[in-house]
Amino acid sequence: MSDATAAILIIGNEVLSGKVDDTNSPFLIKALRQRGIELVELRVIADVVDSIIDATRALSAATHLFTTGGIGPTHDDMTIEAIAEAFERRVVHHPQLLERLHHRYGEELSPARLKLAEVPDGSLLHVSDESPFMTIQFRNIFILPGVPSLMRSCFALVADDLGGSPIYSRAVYLDVAESDAAAAVAEVQTRHPGVSVGSYPRFDSAPYRVKITVDSRNLDEVLLAVTDLKNSLKIEWMVDIDGG
Amino acid sequence: MSDATAAILIIGNEVLSGKVDDTNSPFLIKALRQRGIELVELRVIADVVDSIIDATRALSAATHLFTTGGIGPTHDDMTIEAIAEAFERRVVHHPQLLERLHHRYGEELSPARLKLAEVPDGSLLHVSDESPFMTIQFRNIFILPGVPSLMRSCFALVADDLGGSPIYSRAVYLDVAESDAAAAVAEVQTRHPGVSVGSYPRFDSAPYRVKITVDSRNLDEVLLAVTDLKNSLKIEWMVDIDGG
């Protein structure tokens, strides 16, 4: 689990149409990074069964897939049905969710509310004595709500079980055109295949014009590559070096 | 072109790793909506050739595909190469881009800088007398830079050519549990297949608990569905109705 990867699937017409700003992605991106889990892809799709099927099949190739949205009681909530269909499972009422709904609504348990107990067959629930929320997991897919406050509460229930190991990162800031440094930076990447070297230009009034980043789960490799970078680049280009 | 759709492909390790907040997606989402272009999918992927190939093939099914990122001079800029490969084209130097680089750099035109003139064979350029930027279009793919200020300038060069027609939207705000309104809302959707009905709950201190939205390119259909919604829901649930 030390090289855990993740994918995020945001399900919601409201994000694609710009009615709602997606705050779930920025939260999850940072939360995964902090835990040393490499995010390999993020998709935002509509509440359409076929789209959800295709995307969950493709993205569940990562160690963990987090979906958000589409698990409410209404006609446009199709996530549970689609994930079940993607993996040829039936939709069933999870006994524990059903019990909670019975406890809460009693005789007022309408068909719409019953939908809140639906899960793909074979799902398990993450619960905690400290939280009123439950998080649905089916295979390696964590099925989270779309409402940001609920999503965060549900993510917190599973965050400690995700594995991951620290990703180390260093940055070198240059005051030179990106194209002038490109050849030397590319050679450093070739000599250090165990690290990931990125080059990010700026075109504003920042005190540097290019940020070169070096990332790896192996700190020694990061430090070796940064040393090589310093030796390969002209000293007068270098503005700053940091751990960011 | 009146039912134009779009997809967005953000290419960049820096977004997936949380080093850079993605401001390009929010900008493009709103810009497309304003122009009446329906966004069908958004993906964020790494600077990996195979990922870019798969994503551009899939997402170019929309009327327009906008990619951002990966078109600089460095080793991690792989977008042009990957898009060419996705459609079995060669990478060539576009004469107009080449001329501009020769004019700008003269004898200092290094291999890294030459990379800035590369396009998939068959690309065309969008230019304007008012702008120093050029925007690369290959088939229905607009290949935009990742740096936000440059991306916006390049988008502006093509924005007027995208087609699209207004999408009308109305919202009804309810002070009731989403599950209580679910059945009536679902019936309205069934009776009005030409509109898209969304239901979005809130769990905070807002003056409403559910927002029901009705969208369509046909304003009459929107208004009819909203009237049906008002008649189908209990009057005491309704907090507000607006054009948002």
mmCIF file with all atom_site columns, N, CA and C in Angstrom, chain A residues 14 16-19 21 29-30 33 39-44 73-76 112-113 150 178-180 182 185-186 197-200 203 213 215, chain B residues 14 16-19 21 29-30 33 39-44 73-76 112-113 147 150 178-180 182 185-186 197-200 203 213 215:
data_model
loop_
_atom_site.group_PDB
_atom_site.id
_atom_site.type_symbol
_atom_site.label_atom_id
_atom_site.label_alt_id
_atom_site.label_comp_id
_atom_site.label_asym_id
_atom_site.label_entity_id
_atom_site.label_seq_id
_atom_site.pdbx_PDB_ins_code
_atom_site.Cartn_x
_atom_site.Cartn_y
_atom_site.Cartn_z
_atom_site.occupancy
_atom_site.B_iso_or_equiv
_atom_site.pdbx_formal_charge
_atom_site.auth_seq_id
_atom_site.auth_comp_id
_atom_site.auth_asym_id
_atom_site.auth_atom_id
_atom_site.pdbx_PDB_model_num
ATOM 1   N N  . GLU A 1 14  ? -24.618 19.981 -11.732 1.00 0.00 ? 14  GLU A N  1
ATOM 2   C CA . GLU A 1 14  ? -24.524 21.328 -11.164 1.00 0.00 ? 14  GLU A CA 1
ATOM 3   C C  . GLU A 1 14  ? -23.099 21.878 -11.236 1.00 0.00 ? 14  GLU A C  1
ATOM 4   N N  . LEU A 1 16  ? -20.822 20.905 -13.754 1.00 0.00 ? 16  LEU A N  1
ATOM 5   C CA . LEU A 1 16  ? -20.554 21.121 -15.184 1.00 0.00 ? 16  LEU A CA 1
ATOM 6   C C  . LEU A 1 16  ? -21.261 22.367 -15.712 1.00 0.00 ? 16  LEU A C  1
ATOM 7   N N  . SER A 1 17  ? -22.414 22.668 -15.124 1.00 0.00 ? 17  SER A N  1
ATOM 8   C CA . SER A 1 17  ? -23.159 23.841 -15.596 1.00 0.00 ? 17  SER A CA 1
ATOM 9   C C  . SER A 1 17  ? -22.728 25.117 -14.881 1.00 0.00 ? 17  SER A C  1
ATOM 10  N N  . GLY A 1 18  ? -21.809 25.003 -13.946 1.00 0.00 ? 18  GLY A N  1
ATOM 11  C CA . GLY A 1 18  ? -21.319 26.186 -13.257 1.00 0.00 ? 18  GLY A CA 1
ATOM 12  C C  . GLY A 1 18  ? -22.263 26.723 -12.200 1.00 0.00 ? 18  GLY A C  1
ATOM 13  N N  . LYS A 1 19  ? -23.335 25.971 -11.877 1.00 0.00 ? 19  LYS A N  1
ATOM 14  C CA . LYS A 1 19  ? -24.255 26.441 -10.835 1.00 0.00 ? 19  LYS A CA 1
ATOM 15  C C  . LYS A 1 19  ? -23.610 26.352 -9.465  1.00 0.00 ? 19  LYS A C  1
ATOM 16  N N  . ASP A 1 21  ? -19.792 25.807 -7.505  1.00 0.00 ? 21  ASP A N  1
ATOM 17  C CA . ASP A 1 21  ? -18.347 25.676 -7.615  1.00 0.00 ? 21  ASP A CA 1
ATOM 18  C C  . ASP A 1 21  ? -17.923 24.387 -6.924  1.00 0.00 ? 21  ASP A C  1
ATOM 19  N N  . ILE A 1 29  ? -7.913  16.733 -3.270  1.00 0.00 ? 29  ILE A N  1
ATOM 20  C CA . ILE A 1 29  ? -6.549  16.798 -3.818  1.00 0.00 ? 29  ILE A CA 1
ATOM 21  C C  . ILE A 1 29  ? -5.541  17.033 -2.684  1.00 0.00 ? 29  ILE A C  1
ATOM 22  N N  . LYS A 1 30  ? -5.845  17.989 -1.831  1.00 0.00 ? 30  LYS A N  1
ATOM 23  C CA . LYS A 1 30  ? -4.906  18.306 -0.742  1.00 0.00 ? 30  LYS A CA 1
ATOM 24  C C  . LYS A 1 30  ? -4.870  17.201 0.315   1.00 0.00 ? 30  LYS A C  1
ATOM 25  N N  . ARG A 1 33  ? -2.790  14.308 -1.080  1.00 0.00 ? 33  ARG A N  1
ATOM 26  C CA . ARG A 1 33  ? -1.373  14.676 -1.107  1.00 0.00 ? 33  ARG A CA 1
ATOM 27  C C  . ARG A 1 33  ? -0.759  14.582 0.293   1.00 0.00 ? 33  ARG A C  1
ATOM 28  N N  . LEU A 1 39  ? -2.527  11.173 -6.740  1.00 0.00 ? 39  LEU A N  1
ATOM 29  C CA . LEU A 1 39  ? -3.767  11.302 -7.517  1.00 0.00 ? 39  LEU A CA 1
ATOM 30  C C  . LEU A 1 39  ? -3.424  11.155 -8.994  1.00 0.00 ? 39  LEU A C  1
ATOM 31  N N  . VAL A 1 40  ? -4.038  10.187 -9.657  1.00 0.00 ? 40  VAL A N  1
ATOM 32  C CA . VAL A 1 40  ? -3.698  9.932  -11.057 1.00 0.00 ? 40  VAL A CA 1
ATOM 33  C C  . VAL A 1 40  ? -4.699  10.535 -12.038 1.00 0.00 ? 40  VAL A C  1
ATOM 34  N N  . GLU A 1 41  ? -5.927  10.770 -11.603 1.00 0.00 ? 41  GLU A N  1
ATOM 35  C CA . GLU A 1 41  ? -6.905  11.377 -12.506 1.00 0.00 ? 41  GLU A CA 1
ATOM 36  C C  . GLU A 1 41  ? -8.099  11.907 -11.732 1.00 0.00 ? 41  GLU A C  1
ATOM 37  N N  . LEU A 1 42  ? -8.681  12.951 -12.287 1.00 0.00 ? 42  LEU A N  1
ATOM 38  C CA . LEU A 1 42  ? -9.915  13.521 -11.734 1.00 0.00 ? 42  LEU A CA 1
ATOM 39  C C  . LEU A 1 42  ? -10.880 13.736 -12.892 1.00 0.00 ? 42  LEU A C  1
ATOM 40  N N  . ARG A 1 43  ? -12.117 13.301 -12.710 1.00 0.00 ? 43  ARG A N  1
ATOM 41  C CA . ARG A 1 43  ? -13.118 13.559 -13.746 1.00 0.00 ? 43  ARG A CA 1
ATOM 42  C C  . ARG A 1 43  ? -14.354 14.178 -13.137 1.00 0.00 ? 43  ARG A C  1
ATOM 43  N N  . VAL A 1 44  ? -14.973 15.060 -13.896 1.00 0.00 ? 44  VAL A N  1
ATOM 44  C CA . VAL A 1 44  ? -16.283 15.592 -13.539 1.00 0.00 ? 44  VAL A CA 1
ATOM 45  C C  . VAL A 1 44  ? -17.244 15.175 -14.638 1.00 0.00 ? 44  VAL A C  1
ATOM 46  N N  . PRO A 1 73  ? -31.954 11.206 -2.457  1.00 0.00 ? 73  PRO A N  1
ATOM 47  C CA . PRO A 1 73  ? -33.210 10.486 -2.641  1.00 0.00 ? 73  PRO A CA 1
ATOM 48  C C  . PRO A 1 73  ? -33.937 10.802 -3.942  1.00 0.00 ? 73  PRO A C  1
ATOM 49  N N  . THR A 1 74  ? -33.368 11.635 -4.823  1.00 0.00 ? 74  THR A N  1
ATOM 50  C CA . THR A 1 74  ? -34.168 12.126 -5.956  1.00 0.00 ? 74  THR A CA 1
ATOM 51  C C  . THR A 1 74  ? -33.853 11.436 -7.275  1.00 0.00 ? 74  THR A C  1
ATOM 52  N N  . HIS A 1 75  ? -34.692 11.780 -8.273  1.00 0.00 ? 75  HIS A N  1
ATOM 53  C CA . HIS A 1 75  ? -34.614 11.124 -9.585  1.00 0.00 ? 75  HIS A CA 1
ATOM 54  C C  . HIS A 1 75  ? -33.259 11.304 -10.265 1.00 0.00 ? 75  HIS A C  1
ATOM 55  N N  . ASP A 1 76  ? -32.542 12.395 -9.930  1.00 0.00 ? 76  ASP A N  1
ATOM 56  C CA . ASP A 1 76  ? -31.253 12.640 -10.585 1.00 0.00 ? 76  ASP A CA 1
ATOM 57  C C  . ASP A 1 76  ? -30.080 12.039 -9.815  1.00 0.00 ? 76  ASP A C  1
ATOM 58  N N  . ALA A 1 112 ? -38.894 7.323  -1.554  1.00 0.00 ? 112 ALA A N  1
ATOM 59  C CA . ALA A 1 112 ? -37.756 8.200  -1.802  1.00 0.00 ? 112 ALA A CA 1
ATOM 60  C C  . ALA A 1 112 ? -36.728 8.072  -0.682  1.00 0.00 ? 112 ALA A C  1
ATOM 61  N N  . ARG A 1 113 ? -37.216 8.026  0.564   1.00 0.00 ? 113 ARG A N  1
ATOM 62  C CA . ARG A 1 113 ? -36.283 7.903  1.689   1.00 0.00 ? 113 ARG A CA 1
ATOM 63  C C  . ARG A 1 113 ? -35.628 6.527  1.726   1.00 0.00 ? 113 ARG A C  1
ATOM 64  N N  . LEU A 1 150 ? -20.960 17.252 4.211   1.00 0.00 ? 150 LEU A N  1
ATOM 65  C CA . LEU A 1 150 ? -21.182 15.814 4.404   1.00 0.00 ? 150 LEU A CA 1
ATOM 66  C C  . LEU A 1 150 ? -20.029 15.000 3.805   1.00 0.00 ? 150 LEU A C  1
ATOM 67  N N  . GLU A 1 178 ? 11.963  29.759 -19.569 1.00 0.00 ? 178 GLU A N  1
ATOM 68  C CA . GLU A 1 178 ? 11.852  28.306 -19.409 1.00 0.00 ? 178 GLU A CA 1
ATOM 69  C C  . GLU A 1 178 ? 12.622  27.557 -20.503 1.00 0.00 ? 178 GLU A C  1
ATOM 70  N N  . SER A 1 179 ? 12.593  28.099 -21.707 1.00 0.00 ? 179 SER A N  1
ATOM 71  C CA . SER A 1 179 ? 13.242  27.410 -22.829 1.00 0.00 ? 179 SER A CA 1
ATOM 72  C C  . SER A 1 179 ? 14.762  27.397 -22.690 1.00 0.00 ? 179 SER A C  1
ATOM 73  N N  . ASP A 1 180 ? 15.329  28.362 -21.966 1.00 0.00 ? 180 ASP A N  1
ATOM 74  C CA . ASP A 1 180 ? 16.782  28.368 -21.777 1.00 0.00 ? 180 ASP A CA 1
ATOM 75  C C  . ASP A 1 180 ? 17.238  27.260 -20.831 1.00 0.00 ? 180 ASP A C  1
ATOM 76  N N  . ALA A 1 182 ? 15.500  24.444 -20.414 1.00 0.00 ? 182 ALA A N  1
ATOM 77  C CA . ALA A 1 182 ? 14.818  23.191 -20.763 1.00 0.00 ? 182 ALA A CA 1
ATOM 78  C C  . ALA A 1 182 ? 15.767  22.019 -20.991 1.00 0.00 ? 182 ALA A C  1
ATOM 79  N N  . VAL A 1 185 ? 17.371  20.738 -17.723 1.00 0.00 ? 185 VAL A N  1
ATOM 80  C CA . VAL A 1 185 ? 16.353  20.116 -16.866 1.00 0.00 ? 185 VAL A CA 1
ATOM 81  C C  . VAL A 1 185 ? 15.977  18.735 -17.404 1.00 0.00 ? 185 VAL A C  1
ATOM 82  N N  . ALA A 1 186 ? 15.856  18.627 -18.718 1.00 0.00 ? 186 ALA A N  1
ATOM 83  C CA . ALA A 1 186 ? 15.496  17.342 -19.332 1.00 0.00 ? 186 ALA A CA 1
ATOM 84  C C  . ALA A 1 186 ? 16.589  16.303 -19.060 1.00 0.00 ? 186 ALA A C  1
ATOM 85  N N  . VAL A 1 197 ? 10.316  15.264 -12.445 1.00 0.00 ? 197 VAL A N  1
ATOM 86  C CA . VAL A 1 197 ? 10.752  16.657 -12.560 1.00 0.00 ? 197 VAL A CA 1
ATOM 87  C C  . VAL A 1 197 ? 9.701   17.451 -13.328 1.00 0.00 ? 197 VAL A C  1
ATOM 88  N N  . GLY A 1 198 ? 9.236   18.544 -12.736 1.00 0.00 ? 198 GLY A N  1
ATOM 89  C CA . GLY A 1 198 ? 8.272   19.408 -13.404 1.00 0.00 ? 198 GLY A CA 1
ATOM 90  C C  . GLY A 1 198 ? 8.842   20.786 -13.644 1.00 0.00 ? 198 GLY A C  1
ATOM 91  N N  . SER A 1 199 ? 8.353   21.466 -14.675 1.00 0.00 ? 199 SER A N  1
ATOM 92  C CA . SER A 1 199 ? 8.838   22.812 -15.004 1.00 0.00 ? 199 SER A CA 1
ATOM 93  C C  . SER A 1 199 ? 7.634   23.715 -15.237 1.00 0.00 ? 199 SER A C  1
ATOM 94  N N  . TYR A 1 200 ? 7.508   24.762 -14.435 1.00 0.00 ? 200 TYR A N  1
ATOM 95  C CA . TYR A 1 200 ? 6.297   25.593 -14.467 1.00 0.00 ? 200 TYR A CA 1
ATOM 96  C C  . TYR A 1 200 ? 6.655   27.069 -14.607 1.00 0.00 ? 200 TYR A C  1
ATOM 97  N N  . PHE A 1 203 ? 4.373   34.227 -15.905 1.00 0.00 ? 203 PHE A N  1
ATOM 98  C CA . PHE A 1 203 ? 4.493   35.391 -16.782 1.00 0.00 ? 203 PHE A CA 1
ATOM 99  C C  . PHE A 1 203 ? 3.898   36.597 -16.093 1.00 0.00 ? 203 PHE A C  1
ATOM 100 N N  . THR A 1 213 ? 10.291  21.603 -10.126 1.00 0.00 ? 213 THR A N  1
ATOM 101 C CA . THR A 1 213 ? 9.992   20.779 -8.954  1.00 0.00 ? 213 THR A CA 1
ATOM 102 C C  . THR A 1 213 ? 10.551  19.373 -9.138  1.00 0.00 ? 213 THR A C  1
ATOM 103 N N  . ASP A 1 215 ? 10.019  15.591 -7.341  1.00 0.00 ? 215 ASP A N  1
ATOM 104 C CA . ASP A 1 215 ? 9.173   14.821 -6.422  1.00 0.00 ? 215 ASP A CA 1
ATOM 105 C C  . ASP A 1 215 ? 9.560   13.341 -6.437  1.00 0.00 ? 215 ASP A C  1
ATOM 106 N N  . GLU B 1 14  ? 0.931   19.228 -11.957 1.00 0.00 ? 14  GLU B N  1
ATOM 107 C CA . GLU B 1 14  ? 0.934   20.241 -10.902 1.00 0.00 ? 14  GLU B CA 1
ATOM 108 C C  . GLU B 1 14  ? -0.455  20.451 -10.303 1.00 0.00 ? 14  GLU B C  1
ATOM 109 N N  . LEU B 1 16  ? -2.863  17.846 -10.248 1.00 0.00 ? 16  LEU B N  1
ATOM 110 C CA . LEU B 1 16  ? -3.168  16.599 -9.532  1.00 0.00 ? 16  LEU B CA 1
ATOM 111 C C  . LEU B 1 16  ? -2.418  16.515 -8.207  1.00 0.00 ? 16  LEU B C  1
ATOM 112 N N  . SER B 1 17  ? -1.229  17.108 -8.166  1.00 0.00 ? 17  SER B N  1
ATOM 113 C CA . SER B 1 17  ? -0.436  17.047 -6.933  1.00 0.00 ? 17  SER B CA 1
ATOM 114 C C  . SER B 1 17  ? -0.792  18.181 -5.974  1.00 0.00 ? 17  SER B C  1
ATOM 115 N N  . GLY B 1 18  ? -1.690  19.060 -6.383  1.00 0.00 ? 18  GLY B N  1
ATOM 116 C CA . GLY B 1 18  ? -2.100  20.145 -5.504  1.00 0.00 ? 18  GLY B CA 1
ATOM 117 C C  . GLY B 1 18  ? -1.090  21.281 -5.406  1.00 0.00 ? 18  GLY B C  1
ATOM 118 N N  . LYS B 1 19  ? -0.050  21.261 -6.257  1.00 0.00 ? 19  LYS B N  1
ATOM 119 C CA . LYS B 1 19  ? 0.934   22.360 -6.219  1.00 0.00 ? 19  LYS B CA 1
ATOM 120 C C  . LYS B 1 19  ? 0.331   23.643 -6.760  1.00 0.00 ? 19  LYS B C  1
ATOM 121 N N  . ASP B 1 21  ? -3.441  25.453 -7.831  1.00 0.00 ? 21  ASP B N  1
ATOM 122 C CA . ASP B 1 21  ? -4.901  25.381 -7.871  1.00 0.00 ? 21  ASP B CA 1
ATOM 123 C C  . ASP B 1 21  ? -5.353  25.596 -9.303  1.00 0.00 ? 21  ASP B C  1
ATOM 124 N N  . ILE B 1 29  ? -15.611 26.789 -17.432 1.00 0.00 ? 29  ILE B N  1
ATOM 125 C CA . ILE B 1 29  ? -16.983 26.366 -17.130 1.00 0.00 ? 29  ILE B CA 1
ATOM 126 C C  . ILE B 1 29  ? -17.937 27.548 -17.284 1.00 0.00 ? 29  ILE B C  1
ATOM 127 N N  . LYS B 1 30  ? -17.576 28.680 -16.702 1.00 0.00 ? 30  LYS B N  1
ATOM 128 C CA . LYS B 1 30  ? -18.461 29.853 -16.761 1.00 0.00 ? 30  LYS B CA 1
ATOM 129 C C  . LYS B 1 30  ? -18.511 30.449 -18.164 1.00 0.00 ? 30  LYS B C  1
ATOM 130 N N  . ARG B 1 33  ? -20.757 28.238 -20.297 1.00 0.00 ? 33  ARG B N  1
ATOM 131 C CA . ARG B 1 33  ? -22.169 28.404 -19.910 1.00 0.00 ? 33  ARG B CA 1
ATOM 132 C C  . ARG B 1 33  ? -22.739 29.707 -20.462 1.00 0.00 ? 33  ARG B C  1
ATOM 133 N N  . LEU B 1 39  ? -21.364 21.858 -21.225 1.00 0.00 ? 39  LEU B N  1
ATOM 134 C CA . LEU B 1 39  ? -20.149 21.117 -20.867 1.00 0.00 ? 39  LEU B CA 1
ATOM 135 C C  . LEU B 1 39  ? -20.540 19.702 -20.473 1.00 0.00 ? 39  LEU B C  1
ATOM 136 N N  . VAL B 1 40  ? -19.999 18.709 -21.168 1.00 0.00 ? 40  VAL B N  1
ATOM 137 C CA . VAL B 1 40  ? -20.391 17.324 -20.898 1.00 0.00 ? 40  VAL B CA 1
ATOM 138 C C  . VAL B 1 40  ? -19.392 16.570 -20.023 1.00 0.00 ? 40  VAL B C  1
ATOM 139 N N  . GLU B 1 41  ? -18.158 17.016 -19.999 1.00 0.00 ? 41  GLU B N  1
ATOM 140 C CA . GLU B 1 41  ? -17.174 16.332 -19.136 1.00 0.00 ? 41  GLU B CA 1
ATOM 141 C C  . GLU B 1 41  ? -15.932 17.184 -18.948 1.00 0.00 ? 41  GLU B C  1
ATOM 142 N N  . LEU B 1 42  ? -15.313 17.007 -17.788 1.00 0.00 ? 42  LEU B N  1
ATOM 143 C CA . LEU B 1 42  ? -14.040 17.661 -17.493 1.00 0.00 ? 42  LEU B CA 1
ATOM 144 C C  . LEU B 1 42  ? -13.105 16.606 -16.913 1.00 0.00 ? 42  LEU B C  1
ATOM 145 N N  . ARG B 1 43  ? -11.881 16.557 -17.431 1.00 0.00 ? 43  ARG B N  1
ATOM 146 C CA . ARG B 1 43  ? -10.907 15.632 -16.856 1.00 0.00 ? 43  ARG B CA 1
ATOM 147 C C  . ARG B 1 43  ? -9.619  16.363 -16.527 1.00 0.00 ? 43  ARG B C  1
ATOM 148 N N  . VAL B 1 44  ? -8.984  15.935 -15.462 1.00 0.00 ? 44  VAL B N  1
ATOM 149 C CA . VAL B 1 44  ? -7.641  16.398 -15.138 1.00 0.00 ? 44  VAL B CA 1
ATOM 150 C C  . VAL B 1 44  ? -6.736  15.176 -15.172 1.00 0.00 ? 44  VAL B C  1
ATOM 151 N N  . PRO B 1 73  ? 8.156   24.486 -23.658 1.00 0.00 ? 73  PRO B N  1
ATOM 152 C CA . PRO B 1 73  ? 9.371   23.995 -24.321 1.00 0.00 ? 73  PRO B CA 1
ATOM 153 C C  . PRO B 1 73  ? 10.072  22.850 -23.590 1.00 0.00 ? 73  PRO B C  1
ATOM 154 N N  . THR B 1 74  ? 9.522   22.342 -22.488 1.00 0.00 ? 74  THR B N  1
ATOM 155 C CA . THR B 1 74  ? 10.303  21.418 -21.655 1.00 0.00 ? 74  THR B CA 1
ATOM 156 C C  . THR B 1 74  ? 9.918   19.954 -21.826 1.00 0.00 ? 74  THR B C  1
ATOM 157 N N  . HIS B 1 75  ? 10.709  19.100 -21.179 1.00 0.00 ? 75  HIS B N  1
ATOM 158 C CA . HIS B 1 75  ? 10.571  17.639 -21.325 1.00 0.00 ? 75  HIS B CA 1
ATOM 159 C C  . HIS B 1 75  ? 9.206   17.138 -20.871 1.00 0.00 ? 75  HIS B C  1
ATOM 160 N N  . ASP B 1 76  ? 8.552   17.855 -19.948 1.00 0.00 ? 76  ASP B N  1
ATOM 161 C CA . ASP B 1 76  ? 7.249   17.390 -19.442 1.00 0.00 ? 76  ASP B CA 1
ATOM 162 C C  . ASP B 1 76  ? 6.083   17.956 -20.244 1.00 0.00 ? 76  ASP B C  1
ATOM 163 N N  . ALA B 1 112 ? 14.947  23.649 -27.842 1.00 0.00 ? 112 ALA B N  1
ATOM 164 C CA . ALA B 1 112 ? 13.837  23.773 -26.893 1.00 0.00 ? 112 ALA B CA 1
ATOM 165 C C  . ALA B 1 112 ? 12.843  24.818 -27.381 1.00 0.00 ? 112 ALA B C  1
ATOM 166 N N  . ARG B 1 113 ? 13.376  25.948 -27.883 1.00 0.00 ? 113 ARG B N  1
ATOM 167 C CA . ARG B 1 113 ? 12.464  27.001 -28.362 1.00 0.00 ? 113 ARG B CA 1
ATOM 168 C C  . ARG B 1 113 ? 11.745  26.580 -29.638 1.00 0.00 ? 113 ARG B C  1
ATOM 169 N N  . VAL B 1 147 ? -0.811  28.170 -18.396 1.00 0.00 ? 147 VAL B N  1
ATOM 170 C CA . VAL B 1 147 ? -0.683  29.382 -17.577 1.00 0.00 ? 147 VAL B CA 1
ATOM 171 C C  . VAL B 1 147 ? -1.975  30.194 -17.723 1.00 0.00 ? 147 VAL B C  1
ATOM 172 N N  . LEU B 1 150 ? -2.311  33.351 -20.009 1.00 0.00 ? 150 LEU B N  1
ATOM 173 C CA . LEU B 1 150 ? -2.151  33.018 -21.430 1.00 0.00 ? 150 LEU B CA 1
ATOM 174 C C  . LEU B 1 150 ? -3.356  32.230 -21.941 1.00 0.00 ? 150 LEU B C  1
ATOM 175 N N  . GLU B 1 178 ? -35.393 17.099 1.167   1.00 0.00 ? 178 GLU B N  1
ATOM 176 C CA . GLU B 1 178 ? -35.333 16.735 -0.246  1.00 0.00 ? 178 GLU B CA 1
ATOM 177 C C  . GLU B 1 178 ? -36.180 15.485 -0.530  1.00 0.00 ? 178 GLU B C  1
ATOM 178 N N  . SER B 1 179 ? -36.161 14.545 0.394   1.00 0.00 ? 179 SER B N  1
ATOM 179 C CA . SER B 1 179 ? -36.879 13.281 0.164   1.00 0.00 ? 179 SER B CA 1
ATOM 180 C C  . SER B 1 179 ? -38.395 13.466 0.153   1.00 0.00 ? 179 SER B C  1
ATOM 181 N N  . ASP B 1 180 ? -38.893 14.505 0.840   1.00 0.00 ? 180 ASP B N  1
ATOM 182 C CA . ASP B 1 180 ? -40.340 14.755 0.826   1.00 0.00 ? 180 ASP B CA 1
ATOM 183 C C  . ASP B 1 180 ? -40.815 15.268 -0.527  1.00 0.00 ? 180 ASP B C  1
ATOM 184 N N  . ALA B 1 182 ? -39.194 14.598 -3.388  1.00 0.00 ? 182 ALA B N  1
ATOM 185 C CA . ALA B 1 182 ? -38.586 13.797 -4.456  1.00 0.00 ? 182 ALA B CA 1
ATOM 186 C C  . ALA B 1 182 ? -39.591 13.226 -5.451  1.00 0.00 ? 182 ALA B C  1
ATOM 187 N N  . VAL B 1 185 ? -41.169 15.898 -7.742  1.00 0.00 ? 185 VAL B N  1
ATOM 188 C CA . VAL B 1 185 ? -40.160 16.431 -8.660  1.00 0.00 ? 185 VAL B CA 1
ATOM 189 C C  . VAL B 1 185 ? -39.863 15.422 -9.766  1.00 0.00 ? 185 VAL B C  1
ATOM 190 N N  . ALA B 1 186 ? -39.769 14.160 -9.408  1.00 0.00 ? 186 ALA B N  1
ATOM 191 C CA . ALA B 1 186 ? -39.501 13.112 -10.412 1.00 0.00 ? 186 ALA B CA 1
ATOM 192 C C  . ALA B 1 186 ? -40.623 13.060 -11.443 1.00 0.00 ? 186 ALA B C  1
ATOM 193 N N  . VAL B 1 197 ? -34.193 18.598 -14.957 1.00 0.00 ? 197 VAL B N  1
ATOM 194 C CA . VAL B 1 197 ? -34.567 18.999 -13.597 1.00 0.00 ? 197 VAL B CA 1
ATOM 195 C C  . VAL B 1 197 ? -33.505 18.508 -12.615 1.00 0.00 ? 197 VAL B C  1
ATOM 196 N N  . GLY B 1 198 ? -32.965 19.417 -11.812 1.00 0.00 ? 198 GLY B N  1
ATOM 197 C CA . GLY B 1 198 ? -31.968 19.049 -10.807 1.00 0.00 ? 198 GLY B CA 1
ATOM 198 C C  . GLY B 1 198 ? -32.482 19.342 -9.412  1.00 0.00 ? 198 GLY B C  1
ATOM 199 N N  . SER B 1 199 ? -32.012 18.581 -8.434  1.00 0.00 ? 199 SER B N  1
ATOM 200 C CA . SER B 1 199 ? -32.444 18.779 -7.044  1.00 0.00 ? 199 SER B CA 1
ATOM 201 C C  . SER B 1 199 ? -31.207 18.818 -6.162  1.00 0.00 ? 199 SER B C  1
ATOM 202 N N  . TYR B 1 200 ? -30.996 19.937 -5.454  1.00 0.00 ? 200 TYR B N  1
ATOM 203 C CA . TYR B 1 200 ? -29.748 20.141 -4.717  1.00 0.00 ? 200 TYR B CA 1
ATOM 204 C C  . TYR B 1 200 ? -30.042 20.551 -3.277  1.00 0.00 ? 200 TYR B C  1
ATOM 205 N N  . PHE B 1 203 ? -27.500 21.733 3.802   1.00 0.00 ? 203 PHE B N  1
ATOM 206 C CA . PHE B 1 203 ? -27.580 21.333 5.211   1.00 0.00 ? 203 PHE B CA 1
ATOM 207 C C  . PHE B 1 203 ? -26.912 22.390 6.068   1.00 0.00 ? 203 PHE B C  1
ATOM 208 N N  . THR B 1 213 ? -33.814 22.979 -9.833  1.00 0.00 ? 213 THR B N  1
ATOM 209 C CA . THR B 1 213 ? -33.506 23.771 -11.029 1.00 0.00 ? 213 THR B CA 1
ATOM 210 C C  . THR B 1 213 ? -34.133 23.134 -12.257 1.00 0.00 ? 213 THR B C  1
ATOM 211 N N  . ASP B 1 215 ? -33.708 23.462 -16.463 1.00 0.00 ? 215 ASP B N  1
ATOM 212 C CA . ASP B 1 215 ? -32.879 24.011 -17.539 1.00 0.00 ? 215 ASP B CA 1
ATOM 213 C C  . ASP B 1 215 ? -33.338 23.494 -18.893 1.00 0.00 ? 215 ASP B C  1
#
